[in-house]
Coordinates of C-alpha atoms in Angstrom, one line a residue:
Chain A
M1 CA 54.4 0.9 5.8
E2 CA 56.1 2.8 8.6
D3 CA 59.4 2.7 6.7
V4 CA 57.7 4.9 4.1
I5 CA 55.4 7.0 6.1
S6 CA 57.9 8.1 8.8
P7 CA 60.5 9.5 6.4
F8 CA 57.7 11.0 4.3
E9 CA 56.3 12.8 7.3
T10 CA 59.8 14.0 8.3
A11 CA 60.3 15.4 4.7
L12 CA 57.0 17.2 4.8
L13 CA 57.6 18.7 8.3
T14 CA 61.1 19.9 7.2
L15 CA 59.7 21.3 3.9
D16 CA 62.0 19.0 2.0
R17 CA 59.9 18.8 -1.2
L18 CA 62.6 16.9 -3.1
K19 CA 62.9 14.2 -0.5
A20 CA 59.1 13.9 -0.2
N21 CA 58.8 13.6 -4.0
E22 CA 61.6 11.0 -4.0
I23 CA 59.9 8.9 -1.4
L24 CA 56.6 9.0 -3.2
E25 CA 58.2 8.2 -6.5
E26 CA 59.9 5.2 -5.0
T27 CA 56.4 3.7 -4.4
S28 CA 55.2 4.2 -7.9
G29 CA 56.6 0.8 -9.0
T30 CA 54.5 -1.0 -6.5
W31 CA 51.3 1.1 -6.4
S32 CA 49.0 3.0 -8.7
P33 CA 48.7 6.7 -8.0
M34 CA 45.5 6.3 -6.1
E35 CA 47.1 3.5 -4.0
Q36 CA 50.1 5.8 -3.3
V37 CA 47.6 8.4 -2.0
K38 CA 45.8 5.8 0.0
H39 CA 48.8 4.1 1.6
V40 CA 51.3 7.0 2.0
V41 CA 49.7 10.5 1.7
V42 CA 46.5 10.0 3.6
P43 CA 48.0 8.2 6.6
T44 CA 50.8 10.7 6.8
L45 CA 48.4 13.6 6.8
E46 CA 46.4 11.9 9.4
R47 CA 49.5 11.5 11.5
I48 CA 50.3 15.2 11.0
G49 CA 46.8 16.2 11.9
S50 CA 46.9 14.2 15.1
G51 CA 50.2 15.7 15.9
W52 CA 48.8 19.1 15.7
E53 CA 45.9 18.2 17.9
T54 CA 48.3 16.9 20.6
G55 CA 50.6 19.9 20.2
R56 CA 53.5 18.0 18.7
I57 CA 53.2 19.8 15.3
A58 CA 52.4 23.4 14.6
L59 CA 49.7 24.8 12.3
T60 CA 52.2 26.3 9.9
Q61 CA 53.7 22.9 9.4
V62 CA 50.3 21.4 8.8
Y63 CA 49.6 24.0 6.2
M64 CA 53.0 23.6 4.4
A65 CA 52.8 19.8 4.6
G66 CA 49.3 19.9 3.1
R67 CA 50.4 22.2 0.3
I68 CA 53.4 20.0 -0.6
C69 CA 51.2 16.9 -0.7
E70 CA 48.7 18.7 -2.8
E71 CA 51.4 19.6 -5.3
L72 CA 52.9 16.0 -5.3
V73 CA 49.5 14.4 -5.7
E74 CA 48.5 16.7 -8.5
K75 CA 51.6 15.5 -10.4
I76 CA 50.7 11.8 -10.1
L77 CA 47.0 12.3 -10.2
P78 CA 46.1 15.5 -12.1
R79 CA 42.8 17.2 -11.4
E80 CA 41.2 15.9 -14.6
A81 CA 42.3 12.3 -14.0
P82 CA 39.4 9.8 -14.1
D83 CA 40.7 8.1 -10.9
R84 CA 40.1 11.3 -8.9
K85 CA 37.2 10.9 -6.5
R86 CA 34.4 13.2 -7.6
Q87 CA 31.7 11.7 -5.5
P88 CA 30.1 12.7 -3.3
E89 CA 29.6 16.3 -4.5
M90 CA 31.4 18.4 -2.0
A91 CA 32.2 22.0 -1.4
I92 CA 34.2 24.0 1.1
T93 CA 33.9 27.6 2.3
V94 CA 34.7 30.2 4.9
L95 CA 31.5 31.5 6.4
Q96 CA 31.3 35.3 6.7
D97 CA 34.8 36.1 8.0
Y98 CA 38.0 36.6 5.9
H99 CA 40.3 34.1 7.6
L100 CA 41.0 31.6 4.9
L101 CA 43.8 29.4 6.4
G102 CA 41.6 26.7 7.9
K103 CA 39.7 26.2 4.7
R104 CA 43.0 26.2 2.7
I105 CA 44.4 23.5 4.9
V106 CA 41.4 21.2 4.7
L107 CA 41.1 21.8 0.9
S108 CA 44.8 20.8 0.5
A109 CA 44.2 17.7 2.7
L110 CA 41.2 16.6 0.7
R111 CA 42.8 17.3 -2.7
A112 CA 46.0 15.5 -1.6
S113 CA 43.8 12.6 -0.6
G114 CA 42.5 12.4 -4.2
Y115 CA 39.2 14.1 -3.8
E116 CA 37.8 16.8 -6.0
L117 CA 35.6 19.4 -4.5
K118 CA 34.3 23.0 -5.1
D119 CA 36.1 25.8 -3.4
Y120 CA 33.5 28.4 -2.6
G121 CA 36.0 30.8 -1.1
R122 CA 34.3 33.1 1.3
M123 CA 30.5 33.4 1.4
D124 CA 27.7 34.9 3.5
A125 CA 25.0 32.6 4.8
N126 CA 22.4 33.3 2.1
E127 CA 24.7 33.0 -0.9
L128 CA 26.1 29.8 0.6
V129 CA 22.7 28.2 0.8
Q130 CA 21.8 29.2 -2.8
Q131 CA 25.1 27.9 -4.2
T132 CA 24.8 24.6 -2.2
L133 CA 21.4 24.0 -3.6
V134 CA 22.4 24.9 -7.2
D135 CA 25.4 22.6 -7.1
Q136 CA 23.4 19.8 -5.3
I137 CA 26.2 19.5 -2.7
E138 CA 26.1 16.4 -0.5
I139 CA 28.9 17.3 2.0
L140 CA 29.6 21.0 2.8
F141 CA 32.7 21.9 4.8
I142 CA 32.4 25.2 6.7
S143 CA 35.3 26.9 8.3
A144 CA 34.9 29.7 10.8
L145 CA 37.5 31.5 12.9
M146 CA 35.1 34.0 14.6
L147 CA 32.3 33.1 17.0
P148 CA 29.6 35.2 15.2
S149 CA 30.5 33.3 11.9
A150 CA 30.3 30.0 13.7
L151 CA 26.9 30.8 15.0
K152 CA 25.7 31.7 11.5
V153 CA 26.0 28.0 10.6
A154 CA 22.6 27.6 12.3
S155 CA 21.0 29.9 9.7
V156 CA 22.6 28.0 6.9
K157 CA 21.4 24.7 8.3
K158 CA 17.9 26.0 8.8
Q159 CA 17.6 27.3 5.3
L160 CA 19.0 24.1 3.8
D161 CA 16.6 22.0 5.9
Q162 CA 13.7 24.1 4.7
S163 CA 14.7 23.4 1.2
K164 CA 14.8 19.7 2.0
S165 CA 18.5 19.5 1.1
P166 CA 20.1 16.2 2.2
V167 CA 23.5 18.0 2.5
R168 CA 25.7 17.0 5.5
I169 CA 27.4 20.0 7.1
V170 CA 30.9 19.5 8.6
V171 CA 32.3 22.5 10.6
G172 CA 35.7 23.4 11.9
G173 CA 37.7 26.2 13.3
A174 CA 38.8 27.7 16.6
P175 CA 35.3 28.4 18.1
F176 CA 34.4 24.8 17.6
R177 CA 37.6 23.6 19.2
L178 CA 37.1 25.9 22.2
D179 CA 33.5 24.8 22.8
E180 CA 33.0 21.2 22.0
T181 CA 29.2 21.5 22.0
L182 CA 29.1 24.3 19.6
W183 CA 28.9 22.2 16.4
K184 CA 25.7 20.5 17.7
E185 CA 24.3 23.8 18.9
V186 CA 24.5 25.2 15.3
G187 CA 23.0 22.0 13.8
A188 CA 26.1 20.7 12.0
D189 CA 26.3 17.0 11.3
A190 CA 30.0 16.7 12.4
M191 CA 33.0 18.6 13.4
G192 CA 36.6 18.3 12.3
W193 CA 39.1 18.6 15.0
D194 CA 42.0 18.5 12.6
P195 CA 42.3 18.7 8.8
S196 CA 42.6 14.9 8.3
D197 CA 39.2 14.4 10.0
A198 CA 37.6 15.7 6.7
V199 CA 38.8 12.5 4.9
S200 CA 37.5 10.1 7.6
L201 CA 34.2 12.0 7.8
I202 CA 33.6 11.5 4.0
G203 CA 34.1 7.8 4.6
K204 CA 31.7 7.9 7.6
F205 CA 29.0 9.7 5.5
T206 CA 29.3 7.6 2.4
G207 CA 30.2 4.2 4.0
V208 CA 33.3 4.0 1.8
S209 CA 36.7 4.2 3.3
S210 CA 39.4 6.4 1.8
Chain B
M1 CA 30.7 47.4 42.9
N2 CA 34.1 48.1 44.4
H3 CA 34.3 46.8 48.0
D4 CA 38.0 47.0 48.1
K5 CA 40.2 49.3 50.2
V6 CA 43.3 48.5 48.1
S7 CA 43.5 50.2 44.8
S8 CA 43.5 48.0 41.6
M9 CA 46.9 49.4 40.7
D10 CA 48.5 48.3 44.1
R11 CA 46.8 45.0 43.8
V12 CA 48.2 44.4 40.3
L13 CA 51.7 45.6 41.2
T14 CA 51.8 43.3 44.2
T15 CA 50.8 40.3 42.2
L16 CA 53.4 41.2 39.6
S17 CA 56.0 41.0 42.3
H18 CA 54.9 37.5 43.0
K19 CA 53.5 38.4 46.3
E20 CA 49.9 37.9 47.5
P21 CA 47.9 41.1 47.4
D22 CA 44.5 41.4 49.2
R23 CA 42.8 39.4 46.4
V24 CA 43.4 37.9 43.0
P25 CA 43.2 40.7 40.4
L26 CA 40.6 40.4 37.7
F27 CA 41.1 41.7 34.2
L28 CA 37.7 41.2 32.7
L29 CA 38.5 42.8 29.3
P30 CA 34.9 43.3 28.0
T31 CA 35.9 45.3 24.9
L32 CA 32.5 45.0 23.2
H33 CA 30.1 45.1 26.1
G34 CA 30.6 48.8 26.5
A35 CA 28.4 49.2 23.4
K36 CA 25.6 47.3 25.2
E37 CA 26.2 49.3 28.3
L38 CA 25.8 52.6 26.4
G39 CA 22.9 51.3 24.2
L40 CA 24.9 51.8 21.0
S41 CA 25.6 49.5 18.0
I42 CA 29.1 48.2 17.9
K43 CA 30.0 50.4 15.0
D44 CA 28.6 53.5 16.6
Y45 CA 30.4 52.6 19.9
F46 CA 33.8 52.6 18.2
K47 CA 33.2 55.8 16.2
K48 CA 34.1 58.0 19.2
A49 CA 36.9 57.8 21.8
E50 CA 34.5 59.2 24.4
N51 CA 32.2 56.2 24.0
V52 CA 35.0 53.6 24.5
A53 CA 36.4 55.5 27.5
K54 CA 32.9 55.9 29.1
G55 CA 32.1 52.2 28.4
Q56 CA 35.3 51.0 30.0
L57 CA 34.8 53.3 33.1
Q58 CA 31.2 52.2 33.5
M59 CA 32.0 48.5 33.2
R60 CA 34.8 48.7 35.7
E61 CA 32.4 50.4 38.1
K62 CA 29.8 47.7 37.4
Y63 CA 31.9 44.6 37.6
G64 CA 34.6 45.8 40.1
H65 CA 37.4 44.5 38.0
D66 CA 41.0 45.8 38.0
C67 CA 41.9 47.4 34.7
L68 CA 40.7 49.6 31.9
S69 CA 41.5 48.6 28.3
G70 CA 42.5 50.9 25.5
F71 CA 41.8 48.1 23.0
F72 CA 39.2 48.9 20.2
Y73 CA 39.4 46.0 17.8
G74 CA 42.1 43.7 16.3
P75 CA 42.3 45.2 12.8
I76 CA 42.7 48.8 13.9
E77 CA 46.4 48.8 13.1
V78 CA 45.9 47.5 9.5
E79 CA 43.1 50.0 9.2
A80 CA 45.7 52.6 9.7
F81 CA 47.8 51.0 6.9
G82 CA 44.7 51.4 4.6
A83 CA 43.0 48.0 5.0
E84 CA 39.2 47.5 5.2
V85 CA 37.4 46.8 8.5
I86 CA 34.1 44.9 8.4
Y87 CA 31.6 45.7 11.1
C88 CA 28.8 43.4 12.3
D89 CA 26.1 43.6 14.9
D90 CA 27.2 40.7 17.0
G91 CA 30.9 40.5 17.1
P92 CA 34.2 42.4 17.0
P93 CA 35.1 44.5 13.9
N94 CA 37.0 42.1 11.6
S95 CA 39.7 42.5 9.0
G96 CA 38.5 42.2 5.5
T97 CA 40.4 41.4 2.3
P98 CA 44.1 41.5 3.1
L99 CA 45.8 44.7 2.3
I100 CA 48.7 43.1 0.4
R101 CA 47.6 40.8 -2.4
D102 CA 51.0 40.5 -4.1
P103 CA 53.8 39.8 -1.5
E104 CA 56.2 41.8 -3.7
K105 CA 54.4 44.9 -2.6
I106 CA 56.0 44.4 0.8
L107 CA 59.1 46.0 -0.6
T108 CA 57.3 49.3 -1.2
L109 CA 54.8 49.3 1.7
T110 CA 55.3 52.1 4.3
P111 CA 53.9 52.3 7.8
P112 CA 51.3 54.8 8.7
H113 CA 52.0 58.0 10.6
I114 CA 50.2 57.8 13.9
E115 CA 49.6 61.5 14.0
H116 CA 47.7 61.3 10.7
S117 CA 45.7 58.2 11.4
K118 CA 42.2 59.0 12.6
C119 CA 41.6 55.5 13.9
L120 CA 44.8 55.4 16.0
L121 CA 44.3 58.9 17.3
K122 CA 40.9 57.8 18.6
V123 CA 42.6 55.1 20.7
L124 CA 45.1 57.6 22.1
H125 CA 42.2 60.0 22.9
A126 CA 40.3 57.2 24.7
I127 CA 43.4 56.3 26.7
S128 CA 43.9 60.0 27.7
I129 CA 40.3 60.4 28.8
M130 CA 40.5 57.2 30.9
K131 CA 43.8 58.4 32.4
E132 CA 42.4 61.8 33.3
T133 CA 39.5 60.1 35.1
I134 CA 41.2 57.1 36.8
K135 CA 44.6 58.6 37.5
D136 CA 46.7 55.9 39.2
E137 CA 43.8 54.0 40.7
A138 CA 43.8 51.2 38.0
P139 CA 46.1 50.2 35.2
I140 CA 45.2 51.1 31.7
I141 CA 46.2 48.5 29.2
G142 CA 47.2 49.5 25.6
V143 CA 47.4 46.9 23.0
A144 CA 49.8 46.5 20.1
M145 CA 50.0 43.6 17.5
S146 CA 53.4 42.1 17.4
P147 CA 55.4 42.8 14.2
F148 CA 55.4 39.0 13.8
S149 CA 51.7 38.6 14.0
L150 CA 50.4 41.7 12.2
P151 CA 51.1 40.2 8.8
V152 CA 48.2 37.7 9.3
M153 CA 45.9 40.7 8.6
Q154 CA 48.3 42.4 6.2
L155 CA 48.7 39.4 3.9
G156 CA 46.3 36.7 4.9
F157 CA 47.7 33.9 7.1
D158 CA 48.3 31.4 4.2
R159 CA 50.4 33.9 2.1
Y160 CA 52.2 35.0 5.3
I161 CA 53.2 31.4 6.0
E162 CA 54.6 31.1 2.5
V163 CA 56.6 34.4 2.9
M164 CA 57.9 33.3 6.3
Y165 CA 59.2 30.0 5.0
E166 CA 60.0 30.7 1.4
R167 CA 60.9 34.4 1.0
P168 CA 63.3 35.5 3.7
D169 CA 64.0 38.7 1.9
L170 CA 60.3 39.8 2.0
F171 CA 59.9 38.5 5.5
S172 CA 62.9 40.5 6.8
R173 CA 61.6 43.7 5.2
L174 CA 58.2 43.2 6.6
M175 CA 59.5 42.5 10.1
E176 CA 61.7 45.6 10.0
M177 CA 58.8 47.8 9.0
N178 CA 56.3 46.3 11.4
Q179 CA 58.8 46.5 14.3
G180 CA 59.3 50.2 13.8
F181 CA 55.5 50.8 13.7
C182 CA 54.9 48.6 16.8
I183 CA 57.4 50.5 18.9
S184 CA 56.1 53.9 17.8
W185 CA 52.5 52.8 18.4
S186 CA 53.2 51.2 21.8
N187 CA 55.1 54.3 23.0
A188 CA 52.4 56.6 21.8
Q189 CA 49.9 54.7 23.9
L190 CA 52.1 54.9 26.9
K191 CA 52.6 58.6 26.4
A192 CA 48.8 59.0 26.2
G193 CA 48.5 57.4 29.6
A194 CA 48.5 53.6 29.2
T195 CA 50.2 51.9 32.1
A196 CA 51.4 48.9 30.1
I197 CA 51.2 47.4 26.6
C198 CA 49.7 44.0 25.8
Y199 CA 51.9 42.7 23.0
F200 CA 49.5 40.5 21.0
D201 CA 51.5 37.7 19.4
P202 CA 49.4 34.5 18.6
V203 CA 51.7 33.5 15.7
S204 CA 54.6 33.0 18.1
S205 CA 52.6 30.4 20.0
S206 CA 53.7 26.7 19.8
G207 CA 50.3 25.8 18.3
M208 CA 51.2 28.1 15.3
I209 CA 54.9 27.7 14.7
P210 CA 57.3 25.0 16.0
P211 CA 59.4 26.2 19.0
E212 CA 62.6 26.0 17.0
M213 CA 61.1 28.4 14.4
Y214 CA 59.9 30.7 17.2
L215 CA 63.4 31.0 18.4
K216 CA 64.5 32.2 15.0
T217 CA 61.6 34.5 14.4
G218 CA 59.0 35.6 16.9
F219 CA 61.3 35.4 19.9
Q220 CA 64.0 37.6 18.2
M221 CA 61.3 40.1 17.2
A222 CA 59.9 40.2 20.7
Q223 CA 63.2 40.6 22.3
K224 CA 64.2 43.5 20.0
T225 CA 60.8 45.2 20.1
L226 CA 59.9 44.9 23.8
S227 CA 63.3 46.3 24.8
Q228 CA 62.3 49.5 22.9
I229 CA 58.9 49.9 24.4
Q230 CA 59.1 52.4 27.2
G231 CA 56.9 50.6 29.7
P232 CA 56.0 47.2 31.1
T233 CA 54.5 44.6 28.7
A234 CA 52.3 41.6 28.8
T235 CA 52.5 39.0 25.9
H236 CA 49.2 37.5 24.8
F237 CA 48.8 34.4 22.7
A238 CA 45.1 34.8 22.0
S239 CA 43.8 31.4 23.0
E240 CA 46.9 29.6 21.6
R241 CA 49.3 27.4 23.4
C242 CA 52.6 28.6 24.9
L243 CA 53.8 26.2 27.6
P244 CA 56.6 24.7 25.5
I245 CA 58.1 28.2 25.0
I246 CA 57.6 29.8 28.4
K247 CA 61.3 29.9 29.3
D248 CA 62.0 31.8 26.0
V249 CA 59.0 34.1 26.5
A250 CA 60.5 35.1 29.8
R251 CA 63.7 36.0 28.0
T252 CA 62.0 38.5 25.9
G253 CA 61.6 40.8 28.9
T254 CA 57.9 40.6 29.2
A255 CA 56.3 40.5 32.7
I256 CA 53.0 38.8 32.0
V257 CA 51.8 36.1 29.7
G258 CA 48.2 35.6 28.4
V259 CA 47.5 31.9 28.3
S260 CA 45.2 29.5 26.6
A261 CA 42.2 27.5 27.9
F262 CA 43.7 24.6 26.0
E263 CA 46.5 24.3 28.5
D264 CA 46.6 23.1 32.1
L265 CA 46.6 26.3 34.3
A266 CA 48.5 24.6 37.2
K267 CA 51.3 23.5 34.8
I268 CA 51.4 27.0 33.3
K269 CA 51.6 28.6 36.7
T270 CA 54.5 26.3 37.8
A271 CA 56.4 27.1 34.6
C272 CA 55.7 30.9 34.8
K273 CA 56.7 31.0 38.5
E274 CA 60.0 29.4 37.7
N275 CA 60.6 32.1 35.1
K276 CA 59.2 35.0 37.1
L277 CA 56.2 35.6 34.7
T278 CA 52.7 36.5 35.9
V279 CA 49.9 34.4 34.5
L280 CA 47.0 36.1 32.8
G281 CA 44.1 33.8 32.0
N282 CA 42.6 31.4 31.2
L283 CA 38.8 31.4 31.2
N284 CA 37.2 30.1 28.0
G285 CA 35.3 33.0 26.4
I286 CA 33.5 30.8 23.9
E287 CA 32.1 28.4 26.5
M288 CA 31.4 31.3 28.8
R289 CA 28.2 32.1 26.7
R290 CA 26.5 29.1 28.3
W291 CA 27.8 29.1 31.8
T292 CA 25.3 29.1 34.7
P293 CA 26.1 31.1 37.8
D294 CA 27.1 27.9 39.7
E295 CA 29.3 26.7 36.8
T296 CA 30.9 30.1 36.7
E297 CA 31.7 30.1 40.4
R298 CA 33.1 26.6 40.1
I299 CA 35.3 27.4 37.2
V300 CA 36.7 30.6 38.7
K301 CA 37.3 28.9 42.0
K302 CA 39.3 26.1 40.2
A303 CA 41.4 28.7 38.3
I304 CA 42.2 30.5 41.5
A305 CA 43.1 27.2 43.2
Q306 CA 45.4 26.3 40.3
A307 CA 47.2 29.6 39.8
G308 CA 46.4 31.9 42.7
P309 CA 48.7 30.8 45.5
G310 CA 51.8 33.0 45.9
G311 CA 50.5 35.8 43.7
G312 CA 51.7 36.1 40.1
F313 CA 48.2 35.5 38.8
I314 CA 45.6 37.7 37.2
L315 CA 42.3 36.1 36.3
S316 CA 41.1 36.9 32.8
D317 CA 39.7 35.2 29.7
N318 CA 42.0 33.3 27.4
H319 CA 41.7 35.4 24.3
G320 CA 42.0 39.0 25.5
E321 CA 38.4 39.9 24.5
I322 CA 35.1 38.7 25.9
P323 CA 32.6 37.7 23.1
W324 CA 29.5 39.8 22.6
Q325 CA 27.4 36.7 23.2
V326 CA 28.5 36.3 26.9
P327 CA 25.6 37.5 29.1
D328 CA 26.2 40.3 31.7
E329 CA 25.0 37.8 34.3
V330 CA 28.1 35.6 33.6
L331 CA 30.5 38.6 33.8
M332 CA 28.9 39.5 37.1
A333 CA 29.2 35.9 38.3
I334 CA 32.9 35.9 37.5
S335 CA 33.4 39.1 39.4
E336 CA 31.4 37.8 42.4
A337 CA 33.3 34.6 42.4
V338 CA 36.7 36.4 42.4
H339 CA 35.6 38.6 45.3
L340 CA 34.3 35.6 47.2
W341 CA 37.1 33.1 46.6
G342 CA 40.0 35.2 45.6
R343 CA 40.8 36.8 48.9
Y344 CA 44.3 36.1 50.2
P345 CA 45.4 34.0 52.0
L346 CA 43.7 31.3 50.0
D347 CA 43.1 29.1 53.1
W348 CA 40.4 27.1 51.4
V349 CA 42.9 25.8 48.7

């Protein structure tokens, strides 16, 4: 697998869309689109995510790699394709602040991994709670760049608990990376250190691997 | 709270020469706490230059730290461009929806005139009030967003990354415009009485862009911009990593680098010393909310042990702004720990 993943990673990090597309297409004779996602795209994004965590790869590379993967996967596995993973019901949002990059990166990683989820954009705590309940969301990804926004997760959690929602809350963003206890403090169920954690956390919550 | 005979200015200048002053300087940078100090909401605090100047002067008196800050809030420069600023009760004013929705608009965007920008004039007025009061006793730090990092608020970070990588024409135009504005804004603050400019450049950090990309972009911009700023500068990476690019940061001409809590302070100090840069950092402002006095003392003592010997170190937080949620008791504990453990020579290290 390394002889596919390694050049695929290099193509993504050097923004060589053509090369990345070529590598993925070469596997189409062997694998179905969902298998291509599982064996090539997901492990590559995991490697890129780990690389960012260790300082080997920069955030702009993570973003562009995720975007390219999202485009490539959409070609082989369009949004309406029945093989797309629509369960569990998931949504992603930026809470309160206007810094959307983190959400965008995780959304790309999840869509590139074959998942479909709702993009709530930016929401305040009350509207997020209402929408989560209406849509019967099971896993809610919340991104926050500012500490006050991160602390508002506690209010979201409290209101959802009061409504007896079974939703699992996964948080991510700079404040959570700088204070490793913050996600527990605000009542989240998990924290993503890097974008690829979102995929593994879905597996953890559902008991189904990606 | 000032027990010291040496002025803050002399202390800082000595440490910048990589010599040991009387004690490790402390730049506490409590930009929001002035509102608490004066019993004002954050929004009301920032309405008037007099409030910010008074807040800074009172907090320096209270905590015995070594600078005054002319910084109001991060989006003040895009506010001058016409962007919205969102206020909240428990945090810094934040940029709202990005000013530029369609990147093509970069071609027609023009920078604000400082003399016609109410928000920028407030900053200059605050700096001049502080200068009139403090004279040369302590440095006054002005802040300017780097031309390379300002687009995060002008465009949104995702759109900016796409422009950076995919539209060299728009990127080039944006940099040219932002550079001119940054130089004018920095020099206006120096003219108003700022001692130095903190060049805020998180996008240049190695956590944000690869070092090879930095050399083609942020580094070039910093070299050209800092050479036209008529005073000393510090470069701050706002909690983001910079160790891989320290040698290049030194080549921009900056004197001080604001470093991340994610990085090993001892390694940072070694690299900075080799490159004649002074280290500013790296206390974790997010964790700081929950530090006990004993923990605070231990953490400050460790930072001093790692970076204090030989001078070239100013203790500060790693972001350039203390969160609203950090209790006054922790700020006082930081100050007390510096006064207790920061006296040179550091025989206990």
